[in-house]
DNA sequence: TCTTGACTCTTACCTTAGGTCATAGCCTAC
DNA sequence: GTAGGCTATGACCTAAGGTAAGAGTCAAGA
């Protein structure tokens, strides 16, 4: 007589639960070799081996019904099944890859939003005021320079902008010191250009291509797709404009003073 | 009054099913703005936007209950949830990656098994006979040469072996012609070495490390893990031995004749 | 006004691969 | 004989809906 296993023994031997063995019995996927008079299930070597095979295909994410087919139907085309399965897995993989990117983007954006709230950015400057500064900046530096700086700022992340703001402030402080020493201030455009070369980011391109993004348009929320950051926030443009104008105005103040 | 949408309109607008809208209503995830006297559901802009948000988080594979939390609980730590979610996705990704490898390996091995069945390989040669040939080959070429050839053959895929068999046959034919012309036959070891350099494969390393592989040991089936091909087939070794012995004996026949 | 077809409602049951609980029978050691 | 552990069965539960049944509702044409 070959050795027999109770449900408990087979379960602990293979790592599946007793309930799972019950289920497999009911489904006809794995029938015990023996049923005692008291209806206890007893399994033997053959069933152990079959269970190993079941677990193998289960590991490959095959549904139980297909495993029954694979194991019981000699005509079943396993290779075709596996190839279909492979496509499914590849699909899942690319999907998860996209999801990971999106989650990453979302985390990044949320963190930056928290790090740099609107007040901090505005610093008490209203959009109307900013527009005035902008007009002044254009008068001082020309339309192209301001537009270029704005375009550049849209390529930066918010913490980069924050850094830039700080550097602007330091620069301003430096300028006020330099002014006393009758030196020429470094060019803001140069500063921006340096930064541009170093840390180009994905921020700001507004591409409302689909219905979903369209629906978000008026919501003032972030809608982040997998391929690119899409800031669908109508305030954003105003904020950026306000910032660049403020920065320009700030610089202009110290430059002209 | 703002525009209202019936279930059908909202469903076709957003691509979700009517049943899903019913479910979301029941779960409290998305309640219609209005219920008419006849209990028809009517949605408005606000609900459309909320649905877009729901779909966004659903796209990230968040369960509905968490989406309710995210949308309704202002205290909910979204970043922490996203980071936990990210880990889950990464786990899934690596798992799918492993599964893909395993499926690939399995397909490959099955195809090779189909291409080269046992009879084709044995060609009527029994393991006992092979052992005799092996002894003869050792006598003729030394133990090291035979062992080396055997080791090499274990690194080849079955169709490569098949090719090798064919090349052996051609070689033998050539040899018998050359013999009539009193030429020296080329060296089989050279042939094998060439092949070895060209097309090294993963076949044959037998590593029964875990319980599952152990259980397969006696089954005579292929058990393929993700990292390497593991041929757990007790006949395999005998087959390889039979083959190399046959090849050697074949060569020896023609060499010595 | 009536009818017809399209739309919507609720309820109930089904899906995967089991998990949990309750109740009851069985086995063995003391 | 009984206590504790093992086992069986059945009922109900999960997530995110799908499908079907039966009944009520709406709008347009005759």
Coordinates of C-alpha atoms (C1' of nucleotides) in Angstrom, one line a residue:
Chain A
X1 CA 0.0 0.0 0.0
X2 CA 1.3 3.4 -0.9
X3 CA 1.2 6.2 1.7
X4 CA -1.9 8.2 2.1
X5 CA -2.4 11.8 3.2
X6 CA -5.3 13.4 5.0
X7 CA -6.5 16.8 3.9
X8 CA -4.4 18.4 6.7
X9 CA -1.3 16.5 5.7
X10 CA -1.6 17.3 2.0
X11 CA -2.4 20.9 2.8
X12 CA 0.6 21.4 5.0
X13 CA 2.8 19.5 2.6
X14 CA 1.9 21.7 -0.4
X15 CA 0.9 24.9 1.3
X16 CA -2.6 25.1 0.0
X17 CA -5.6 25.4 2.4
X18 CA -7.9 22.6 3.4
X19 CA -10.8 24.6 2.0
X20 CA -8.9 24.8 -1.3
X21 CA -8.7 21.0 -1.4
X22 CA -12.4 20.8 -0.7
X23 CA -13.0 23.1 -3.6
X24 CA -10.8 21.2 -6.0
X25 CA -12.6 18.1 -5.0
X26 CA -15.9 19.7 -5.7
X27 CA -14.7 21.1 -9.1
X28 CA -13.3 17.7 -10.1
X29 CA -9.9 19.2 -10.3
X30 CA -8.4 17.0 -7.6
X31 CA -10.4 14.0 -6.3
X32 CA -9.0 12.1 -3.3
X33 CA -8.0 8.6 -4.0
X34 CA -10.1 7.2 -1.2
X35 CA -13.1 8.3 0.7
X36 CA -13.4 6.5 4.1
X37 CA -16.7 5.4 5.5
X38 CA -16.9 8.6 7.4
X39 CA -16.3 10.5 4.2
X40 CA -12.7 11.5 5.1
X41 CA -10.6 12.3 2.1
X42 CA -7.4 10.4 1.7
X43 CA -4.9 11.3 -1.0
X44 CA -2.0 9.3 -2.4
X45 CA 1.2 9.9 -4.4
X46 CA -0.7 10.3 -7.7
X47 CA -2.9 13.0 -6.2
X48 CA 0.2 14.7 -4.8
X49 CA 1.8 14.9 -8.2
X50 CA -1.4 16.1 -9.8
X51 CA -1.6 18.8 -7.2
X52 CA 1.9 19.9 -8.0
X53 CA 0.9 20.2 -11.6
X54 CA -2.2 22.2 -10.6
X55 CA 0.0 24.6 -8.6
X56 CA 2.4 25.0 -11.5
X57 CA -0.3 26.2 -13.8
X58 CA -2.0 28.2 -11.1
X59 CA 1.4 29.9 -10.6
X60 CA 1.0 30.9 -14.3
X61 CA -2.3 32.5 -13.4
X62 CA -4.4 30.0 -15.3
X63 CA -8.0 29.8 -14.2
X64 CA -9.0 26.5 -12.6
X65 CA -11.3 25.5 -15.4
X66 CA -8.5 25.7 -17.9
X67 CA -6.2 23.7 -15.6
X68 CA -8.8 21.0 -15.6
X69 CA -8.8 21.1 -19.4
X70 CA -5.0 21.0 -19.6
X71 CA -4.7 18.1 -17.2
X72 CA -7.6 16.0 -18.4
X73 CA -7.9 16.6 -22.1
X74 CA -5.0 15.1 -24.0
X75 CA -6.2 17.0 -27.1
X76 CA -5.8 20.4 -25.4
X77 CA -3.4 22.6 -27.2
X78 CA -1.2 23.7 -24.4
X79 CA 1.2 25.7 -26.5
X80 CA -1.6 27.7 -28.0
X81 CA -3.0 28.3 -24.5
X82 CA 0.4 29.4 -23.3
X83 CA 0.9 31.7 -26.1
X84 CA -2.5 33.3 -25.5
X85 CA -1.6 33.5 -21.9
X86 CA 1.7 35.2 -22.8
X87 CA -0.1 37.9 -24.6
X88 CA -2.4 38.5 -21.7
X89 CA 0.6 38.7 -19.4
X90 CA 2.3 41.1 -21.7
X91 CA -0.8 43.3 -21.8
X92 CA -1.0 43.2 -18.0
X93 CA 2.7 44.1 -17.8
X94 CA 2.5 47.2 -20.0
X95 CA -0.6 48.3 -18.2
X96 CA 1.0 48.0 -14.8
X97 CA 4.0 49.8 -16.2
X98 CA 1.8 52.7 -17.2
X99 CA 0.0 52.6 -13.9
X100 CA 3.4 52.8 -12.1
X101 CA 4.4 55.8 -14.1
X102 CA 1.1 57.5 -13.4
X103 CA 1.3 56.8 -9.7
X104 CA 4.8 58.2 -9.7
X105 CA 3.7 61.3 -11.5
X106 CA 0.8 61.8 -9.2
X107 CA 2.9 61.4 -6.0
X108 CA 5.4 63.8 -7.4
X109 CA 2.8 66.4 -8.3
X110 CA 1.0 66.0 -5.0
X111 CA 4.3 66.4 -3.1
X112 CA 5.2 69.5 -5.1
X113 CA 1.7 70.9 -4.6
X114 CA 2.1 70.5 -0.9
X115 CA 5.6 71.9 -0.8
X116 CA 4.6 75.0 -2.8
X117 CA 1.2 76.2 -2.2
X118 CA -0.3 79.1 -4.1
X119 CA 0.2 81.7 -1.4
X120 CA 3.8 80.8 -1.2
X121 CA 4.1 81.3 -5.0
X122 CA 2.0 84.4 -5.2
X123 CA 3.4 85.9 -2.1
X124 CA 0.5 88.3 -2.0
X125 CA 0.7 89.2 -5.6
X126 CA -2.7 89.3 -7.4
X127 CA -3.0 88.3 -11.1
X128 CA -4.0 91.8 -11.9
X129 CA -1.0 93.2 -10.3
X130 CA 1.1 90.5 -12.0
X131 CA -0.2 91.6 -15.4
X132 CA 0.9 95.1 -14.7
X133 CA 4.3 93.9 -13.8
X134 CA 4.3 91.8 -16.9
X135 CA 3.6 94.8 -19.0
X136 CA 6.5 96.6 -17.3
X137 CA 8.8 93.7 -17.8
X138 CA 7.9 93.6 -21.5
X139 CA 8.6 97.3 -21.7
X140 CA 12.0 96.8 -20.0
X141 CA 13.1 93.6 -21.7
X142 CA 11.0 93.2 -24.7
X143 CA 8.1 90.8 -25.4
X144 CA 10.4 88.0 -26.6
X145 CA 12.4 87.8 -23.4
X146 CA 9.4 87.6 -21.2
X147 CA 7.6 85.1 -23.4
X148 CA 10.7 82.9 -23.5
X149 CA 11.1 83.1 -19.7
X150 CA 7.4 82.2 -19.3
X151 CA 7.8 79.3 -21.7
X152 CA 10.8 78.1 -19.8
X153 CA 9.1 78.3 -16.4
X154 CA 6.3 76.1 -17.7
X155 CA 8.9 73.4 -18.3
X156 CA 9.9 73.5 -14.6
X157 CA 8.5 71.7 -11.6
X158 CA 7.1 73.7 -8.8
X159 CA 9.9 73.0 -6.4
X160 CA 12.3 74.0 -9.1
X161 CA 10.4 77.2 -9.4
X162 CA 10.6 77.5 -5.6
X163 CA 14.3 77.1 -5.9
X164 CA 14.4 79.6 -8.6
X165 CA 12.4 82.0 -6.5
X166 CA 14.9 81.6 -3.7
X167 CA 17.8 82.1 -6.1
X168 CA 16.0 85.2 -7.4
X169 CA 15.7 86.5 -3.9
X170 CA 19.4 85.8 -3.1
X171 CA 20.2 87.4 -6.4
X172 CA 18.2 90.4 -5.5
X173 CA 20.0 90.7 -2.2
X174 CA 23.3 90.3 -3.9
X175 CA 22.2 92.9 -6.4
X176 CA 21.4 95.4 -3.7
X177 CA 24.9 94.7 -2.2
X178 CA 26.5 94.9 -5.6
X179 CA 24.7 98.1 -6.4
X180 CA 26.4 99.7 -3.4
X181 CA 29.7 98.5 -4.9
X182 CA 28.8 99.8 -8.3
X183 CA 29.0 96.4 -10.0
X184 CA 26.9 95.1 -12.9
X185 CA 24.2 92.6 -11.9
X186 CA 24.3 89.2 -13.6
X187 CA 21.6 88.6 -16.2
X188 CA 18.5 86.9 -15.2
X189 CA 18.2 85.3 -18.6
X190 CA 21.5 83.7 -18.1
X191 CA 20.3 82.3 -14.8
X192 CA 17.2 81.0 -16.4
X193 CA 19.2 79.5 -19.2
X194 CA 21.5 77.7 -16.8
X195 CA 18.6 76.3 -15.0
X196 CA 17.0 75.3 -18.2
X197 CA 20.0 73.3 -19.3
X198 CA 20.3 71.6 -16.0
X199 CA 16.9 70.5 -14.9
X200 CA 14.4 70.4 -17.7
X201 CA 11.2 68.9 -16.4
X202 CA 7.9 67.9 -17.8
X203 CA 5.7 70.4 -16.0
X204 CA 3.0 72.4 -17.6
X205 CA 2.2 71.3 -21.1
X206 CA -1.5 71.5 -21.3
X207 CA -2.9 68.9 -23.6
X208 CA -6.6 68.3 -23.1
X209 CA -6.9 65.6 -25.8
X210 CA -9.7 63.4 -24.5
X211 CA -13.1 63.7 -23.1
X212 CA -11.9 63.0 -19.6
X213 CA -9.3 65.8 -19.6
X214 CA -12.0 68.0 -21.0
X215 CA -14.3 67.2 -18.1
X216 CA -11.5 68.1 -15.7
X217 CA -10.9 71.4 -17.4
X218 CA -13.2 73.4 -15.3
X219 CA -12.5 71.5 -12.1
X220 CA -9.2 73.0 -11.2
X221 CA -7.8 69.6 -10.3
X222 CA -4.7 67.7 -11.6
X223 CA -5.4 65.2 -14.2
X224 CA -2.2 63.1 -14.7
X225 CA -1.9 60.6 -17.5
X226 CA 0.8 58.0 -17.8
X227 CA 2.8 59.6 -20.6
X228 CA 3.0 63.2 -19.5
X229 CA 2.1 65.5 -16.8
X230 CA -1.0 67.4 -17.7
X231 CA -1.8 70.2 -15.4
X232 CA -5.4 70.9 -16.1
X233 CA -5.7 73.8 -13.8
X234 CA -6.9 77.1 -15.2
X235 CA -5.3 78.9 -12.4
X236 CA -1.9 77.4 -13.3
X237 CA -1.3 79.7 -16.2
X238 CA -2.2 82.7 -14.2
X239 CA 0.1 81.6 -11.5
X240 CA 3.0 81.1 -13.8
X241 CA 2.4 84.4 -15.4
X242 CA 2.1 86.1 -12.1
X243 CA 5.3 84.5 -11.0
X244 CA 7.4 85.4 -14.0
X245 CA 6.1 88.9 -13.9
X246 CA 6.9 89.1 -10.2
X247 CA 10.3 87.7 -10.8
X248 CA 10.9 90.1 -13.6
X249 CA 9.5 93.0 -11.8
X250 CA 11.5 92.1 -8.7
X251 CA 14.6 92.0 -10.9
X252 CA 13.6 95.2 -12.6
X253 CA 13.1 96.9 -9.3
X254 CA 16.6 96.1 -8.2
X255 CA 18.1 96.6 -11.7
X256 CA 16.5 100.0 -12.0
X257 CA 16.9 101.2 -8.5
Chain B
X1 CA -30.9 75.0 -14.5
X2 CA -27.9 73.0 -15.3
X3 CA -28.1 70.1 -17.8
X4 CA -29.1 66.8 -16.4
X5 CA -28.1 63.3 -17.6
X6 CA -30.1 60.1 -17.4
X7 CA -28.2 56.9 -16.5
X8 CA -28.1 56.0 -20.2
X9 CA -26.7 59.4 -21.1
X10 CA -24.1 59.4 -18.4
X11 CA -23.1 55.8 -19.1
X12 CA -22.6 56.4 -22.8
X13 CA -20.8 59.7 -22.1
X14 CA -18.3 58.2 -19.8
X15 CA -18.2 54.6 -21.0
X16 CA -19.3 52.9 -17.8
X17 CA -22.3 50.6 -17.8
X18 CA -25.7 51.5 -16.3
X19 CA -25.3 48.7 -13.9
X20 CA -22.1 50.2 -12.7
X21 CA -23.9 53.5 -12.1
X22 CA -26.5 51.6 -10.1
X23 CA -23.8 50.0 -8.1
X24 CA -22.0 53.3 -7.4
X25 CA -25.3 54.7 -6.2
X26 CA -25.8 51.8 -3.9
X27 CA -22.3 52.1 -2.5
X28 CA -22.7 55.8 -2.0
X29 CA -19.8 56.4 -4.3
X30 CA -21.8 58.4 -6.8
X31 CA -25.3 59.5 -5.9
X32 CA -27.5 61.1 -8.6
X33 CA -28.3 64.7 -8.1
X34 CA -32.0 64.1 -8.5
X35 CA -34.4 61.2 -8.1
X36 CA -37.6 61.8 -10.0
X37 CA -41.0 60.7 -8.7
X38 CA -40.7 57.6 -10.7
X39 CA -37.2 57.0 -9.1
X40 CA -35.3 57.8 -12.3
X41 CA -31.8 58.9 -11.6
X42 CA -30.7 62.2 -12.9
X43 CA -27.1 63.4 -12.8
X44 CA -25.6 66.9 -13.2
X45 CA -22.2 68.4 -14.0
X46 CA -21.0 67.9 -10.4
X47 CA -21.7 64.2 -10.6
X48 CA -20.1 64.0 -14.0
X49 CA -16.9 65.5 -12.6
X50 CA -17.0 63.2 -9.6
X51 CA -17.4 60.2 -11.9
X52 CA -14.3 61.4 -13.8
X53 CA -12.4 61.4 -10.6
X54 CA -13.7 57.9 -9.7
X55 CA -12.6 56.6 -13.1
X56 CA -9.2 58.2 -12.6
X57 CA -8.5 56.4 -9.4
X58 CA -10.2 53.2 -10.8
X59 CA -7.7 53.4 -13.6
X60 CA -5.0 53.2 -11.0
X61 CA -6.6 50.0 -9.7
X62 CA -7.8 51.4 -6.4
X63 CA -10.7 49.5 -4.9
X64 CA -14.0 51.3 -4.8
X65 CA -14.0 51.6 -1.0
X66 CA -10.7 53.4 -1.0
X67 CA -11.9 55.7 -3.8
X68 CA -14.9 56.6 -1.5
X69 CA -12.4 57.4 1.2
X70 CA -10.2 59.5 -1.1
X71 CA -13.0 61.5 -2.4
X72 CA -15.0 62.0 0.7
X73 CA -12.5 62.1 3.5
X74 CA -10.4 65.3 3.5
X75 CA -8.2 63.8 6.1
X76 CA -7.3 60.8 3.9
X77 CA -3.6 60.6 3.3
X78 CA -3.5 60.2 -0.5
X79 CA 0.2 60.2 -0.8
X80 CA 0.6 57.4 1.6
X81 CA -2.1 55.4 -0.1
X82 CA -0.4 56.0 -3.5
X83 CA 2.9 54.9 -2.1
X84 CA 1.5 51.8 -0.7
X85 CA -0.2 51.3 -4.0
X86 CA 3.0 51.8 -5.8
X87 CA 4.6 49.0 -3.9
X88 CA 1.8 46.7 -4.7
X89 CA 2.1 47.5 -8.4
X90 CA 5.9 46.9 -8.3
X91 CA 5.3 43.6 -6.7
X92 CA 2.7 42.7 -9.4
X93 CA 5.1 43.9 -12.0
X94 CA 8.0 41.7 -10.9
X95 CA 5.7 38.8 -10.5
X96 CA 4.3 39.2 -14.0
X97 CA 7.8 39.5 -15.3
X98 CA 8.7 36.2 -13.7
X99 CA 5.6 34.6 -15.1
X100 CA 6.4 35.8 -18.6
X101 CA 9.8 34.2 -18.4
X102 CA 8.4 31.0 -17.2
X103 CA 5.8 30.9 -19.9
X104 CA 8.4 31.6 -22.5
X105 CA 10.6 28.8 -21.2
X106 CA 7.7 26.4 -21.1
X107 CA 6.6 27.2 -24.6
X108 CA 10.2 26.8 -25.8
X109 CA 10.6 23.5 -24.1
X110 CA 7.3 22.1 -25.3
X111 CA 8.1 23.1 -28.9
X112 CA 11.4 21.3 -28.6
X113 CA 9.9 18.3 -27.1
X114 CA 7.4 18.1 -29.9
X115 CA 10.1 18.6 -32.5
X116 CA 12.2 15.8 -31.2
X117 CA 10.5 12.9 -29.5
X118 CA 12.2 10.1 -27.8
X119 CA 12.0 7.6 -30.5
X120 CA 13.6 10.0 -32.9
X121 CA 16.4 10.5 -30.5
X122 CA 16.9 6.9 -29.5
X123 CA 16.4 5.6 -33.0
X124 CA 16.0 2.1 -31.7
X125 CA 18.9 2.2 -29.4
X126 CA 18.2 1.0 -25.8
X127 CA 19.9 2.4 -22.7
X128 CA 21.6 -0.9 -22.1
X129 CA 23.0 -0.9 -25.6
X130 CA 24.0 2.7 -25.2
X131 CA 25.9 1.8 -22.1
X132 CA 27.9 -0.7 -24.0
X133 CA 28.7 1.8 -26.7
X134 CA 29.7 4.2 -24.0
X135 CA 32.1 1.8 -22.5
X136 CA 33.5 1.2 -26.0
X137 CA 33.8 5.0 -26.6
X138 CA 35.6 5.4 -23.3
X139 CA 38.0 2.6 -24.3
X140 CA 38.6 4.3 -27.7
X141 CA 38.7 8.0 -26.6
X142 CA 39.2 8.0 -22.9
X143 CA 36.9 8.8 -20.1
X144 CA 37.5 12.6 -20.2
X145 CA 36.5 13.0 -23.8
X146 CA 33.3 11.2 -23.4
X147 CA 32.4 13.0 -20.2
X148 CA 33.2 16.3 -21.8
X149 CA 31.0 15.5 -24.8
X150 CA 28.2 14.4 -22.5
X151 CA 28.5 17.6 -20.5
X152 CA 28.5 19.6 -23.6
X153 CA 25.4 17.9 -24.9
X154 CA 23.6 18.7 -21.8
X155 CA 24.1 22.4 -22.6
X156 CA 22.2 22.0 -25.9
X157 CA 18.6 22.2 -26.7
X158 CA 16.9 19.2 -28.2
X159 CA 16.6 20.6 -31.7
X160 CA 20.2 21.5 -31.6
X161 CA 20.9 17.9 -30.7
X162 CA 18.7 16.9 -33.5
X163 CA 20.8 19.1 -35.9
X164 CA 23.9 17.5 -34.4
X165 CA 22.5 14.1 -35.0
X166 CA 21.9 15.0 -38.6
X167 CA 25.3 16.4 -38.9
X168 CA 26.7 13.2 -37.4
X169 CA 24.9 11.2 -40.0
X170 CA 26.1 13.3 -42.8
X171 CA 29.5 13.1 -41.3
X172 CA 29.3 9.4 -41.1
X173 CA 28.2 9.2 -44.7
X174 CA 31.0 11.5 -45.7
X175 CA 33.4 9.4 -43.7
X176 CA 32.4 6.2 -45.5
X177 CA 33.1 8.0 -48.7
X178 CA 36.3 9.4 -47.5
X179 CA 37.3 6.0 -46.3
X180 CA 37.1 4.8 -49.8
X181 CA 39.4 7.6 -50.8
X182 CA 41.7 6.9 -47.9
X183 CA 41.3 10.3 -46.3
X184 CA 41.4 11.0 -42.6
X185 CA 38.0 11.8 -41.0
X186 CA 37.5 15.1 -39.3
X187 CA 37.3 15.0 -35.6
X188 CA 34.0 14.7 -33.8
X189 CA 35.3 16.7 -30.9
X190 CA 36.1 19.6 -33.2
X191 CA 32.5 19.4 -34.5
X192 CA 31.2 19.5 -31.0
X193 CA 33.5 22.3 -30.0
X194 CA 32.3 24.4 -32.9
X195 CA 28.8 23.8 -32.0
X196 CA 29.5 24.6 -28.4
X197 CA 30.9 27.9 -29.3
X198 CA 28.1 28.9 -31.6
X199 CA 25.0 27.9 -29.8
X200 CA 25.3 27.4 -26.2
X201 CA 21.9 26.9 -24.6
X202 CA 20.4 26.6 -21.2
X203 CA 19.3 23.0 -21.4
X204 CA 19.9 20.4 -18.9
X205 CA 21.1 21.7 -15.5
X206 CA 19.3 19.7 -13.0
X207 CA 18.6 21.7 -9.9
X208 CA 15.9 20.2 -7.7
X209 CA 16.1 22.9 -5.0
X210 CA 12.6 23.1 -3.7
X211 CA 9.8 20.8 -2.6
X212 CA 7.8 21.2 -5.8
X213 CA 10.7 20.2 -8.0
X214 CA 11.3 17.3 -5.7
X215 CA 7.7 16.2 -6.1
X216 CA 8.2 16.3 -9.9
X217 CA 11.3 14.2 -9.8
X218 CA 9.5 10.9 -10.2
X219 CA 7.0 12.2 -12.6
X220 CA 9.0 12.4 -15.8
X221 CA 7.5 15.8 -16.6
X222 CA 9.1 19.1 -17.3
X223 CA 9.2 21.6 -14.4
X224 CA 10.3 24.9 -15.6
X225 CA 11.1 27.8 -13.3
X226 CA 11.5 31.4 -14.3
X227 CA 15.2 31.7 -13.9
X228 CA 16.5 28.7 -15.6
X229 CA 15.3 25.6 -17.5
X230 CA 15.1 22.7 -15.2
X231 CA 14.6 19.4 -16.9
X232 CA 13.4 17.1 -14.1
X233 CA 13.1 14.0 -16.2
X234 CA 14.9 11.0 -15.0
X235 CA 14.9 9.6 -18.5
X236 CA 16.7 12.6 -19.8
X237 CA 20.1 11.7 -18.5
X238 CA 19.7 8.2 -20.0
X239 CA 18.7 9.8 -23.3
X240 CA 21.6 12.1 -23.4
X241 CA 23.9 9.3 -22.5
X242 CA 22.4 7.0 -25.1
X243 CA 22.8 9.7 -27.7
X244 CA 26.4 10.6 -27.0
X245 CA 27.2 6.9 -26.9
X246 CA 25.5 6.3 -30.1
X247 CA 27.2 9.2 -31.7
X248 CA 30.5 8.1 -30.3
X249 CA 29.9 4.5 -31.3
X250 CA 28.8 5.6 -34.7
X251 CA 31.9 7.6 -35.2
X252 CA 33.9 4.8 -33.8
X253 CA 32.4 2.3 -36.2
X254 CA 33.3 4.4 -39.1
X255 CA 36.6 5.4 -37.7
X256 CA 37.6 1.9 -36.9
X257 CA 36.2 0.3 -40.0
Chain C
dT1 C1' -56.7 58.5 -26.1
dC2 C1' -54.4 54.4 -26.9
dT3 C1' -50.6 51.8 -28.2
dT4 C1' -46.0 50.7 -29.0
dG5 C1' -41.2 50.7 -28.4
dA6 C1' -37.6 52.4 -25.8
dC7 C1' -36.1 53.4 -21.4
dT8 C1' -35.7 52.6 -16.4
dC9 C1' -36.6 50.5 -11.9
dT10 C1' -35.7 46.8 -8.5
dT11 C1' -34.6 42.2 -7.2
dA12 C1' -32.3 38.0 -7.5
dC13 C1' -28.8 35.1 -9.0
dC14 C1' -24.1 34.3 -11.2
dT15 C1' -19.1 34.9 -11.7
dT16 C1' -13.4 33.6 -9.1
dA17 C1' -11.0 31.3 -5.8
dG18 C1' -11.5 30.6 -2.0
dG19 C1' -12.3 32.6 3.6
dT20 C1' -15.0 32.3 7.7
dC21 C1' -18.4 30.5 10.7
dA22 C1' -21.5 27.1 12.6
dT23 C1' -22.9 22.6 13.5
dA24 C1' -22.1 18.1 13.7
dG25 C1' -19.7 13.7 13.2
dC26 C1' -15.3 11.1 13.9
dC27 C1' -10.9 9.5 16.1
dT28 C1' -7.7 8.8 19.7
dA29 C1' -5.5 9.1 24.2
dC30 C1' -6.1 9.1 28.9
Chain D
dG1 C1' -16.4 7.7 28.9
dT2 C1' -15.0 11.9 27.6
dA3 C1' -12.0 15.8 26.2
dG4 C1' -9.5 17.8 22.5
dG5 C1' -8.4 17.7 18.0
dC6 C1' -9.5 16.6 13.2
dT7 C1' -12.9 16.4 9.5
dA8 C1' -17.3 17.2 6.7
dT9 C1' -20.9 19.9 5.1
dG10 C1' -23.5 24.0 4.3
dA11 C1' -24.4 28.8 4.5
dC12 C1' -22.9 33.2 3.8
dC13 C1' -19.1 36.5 2.4
dT14 C1' -15.6 38.8 -0.6
dA15 C1' -15.0 42.7 -5.7
dA16 C1' -17.0 44.6 -9.3
dG17 C1' -20.1 44.1 -11.7
dG18 C1' -23.1 40.8 -15.7
dT19 C1' -27.4 38.9 -16.9
dA20 C1' -32.2 38.1 -16.6
dA21 C1' -36.9 38.7 -15.0
dG22 C1' -40.8 41.4 -14.2
dA23 C1' -42.8 45.7 -13.7
dG24 C1' -43.2 50.6 -14.2
dT25 C1' -42.5 55.0 -17.1
dC26 C1' -41.9 58.1 -21.0
dA27 C1' -42.5 60.0 -25.5
dA28 C1' -44.1 59.7 -30.1
dG29 C1' -47.3 58.2 -33.6
dA30 C1' -52.1 56.7 -35.0

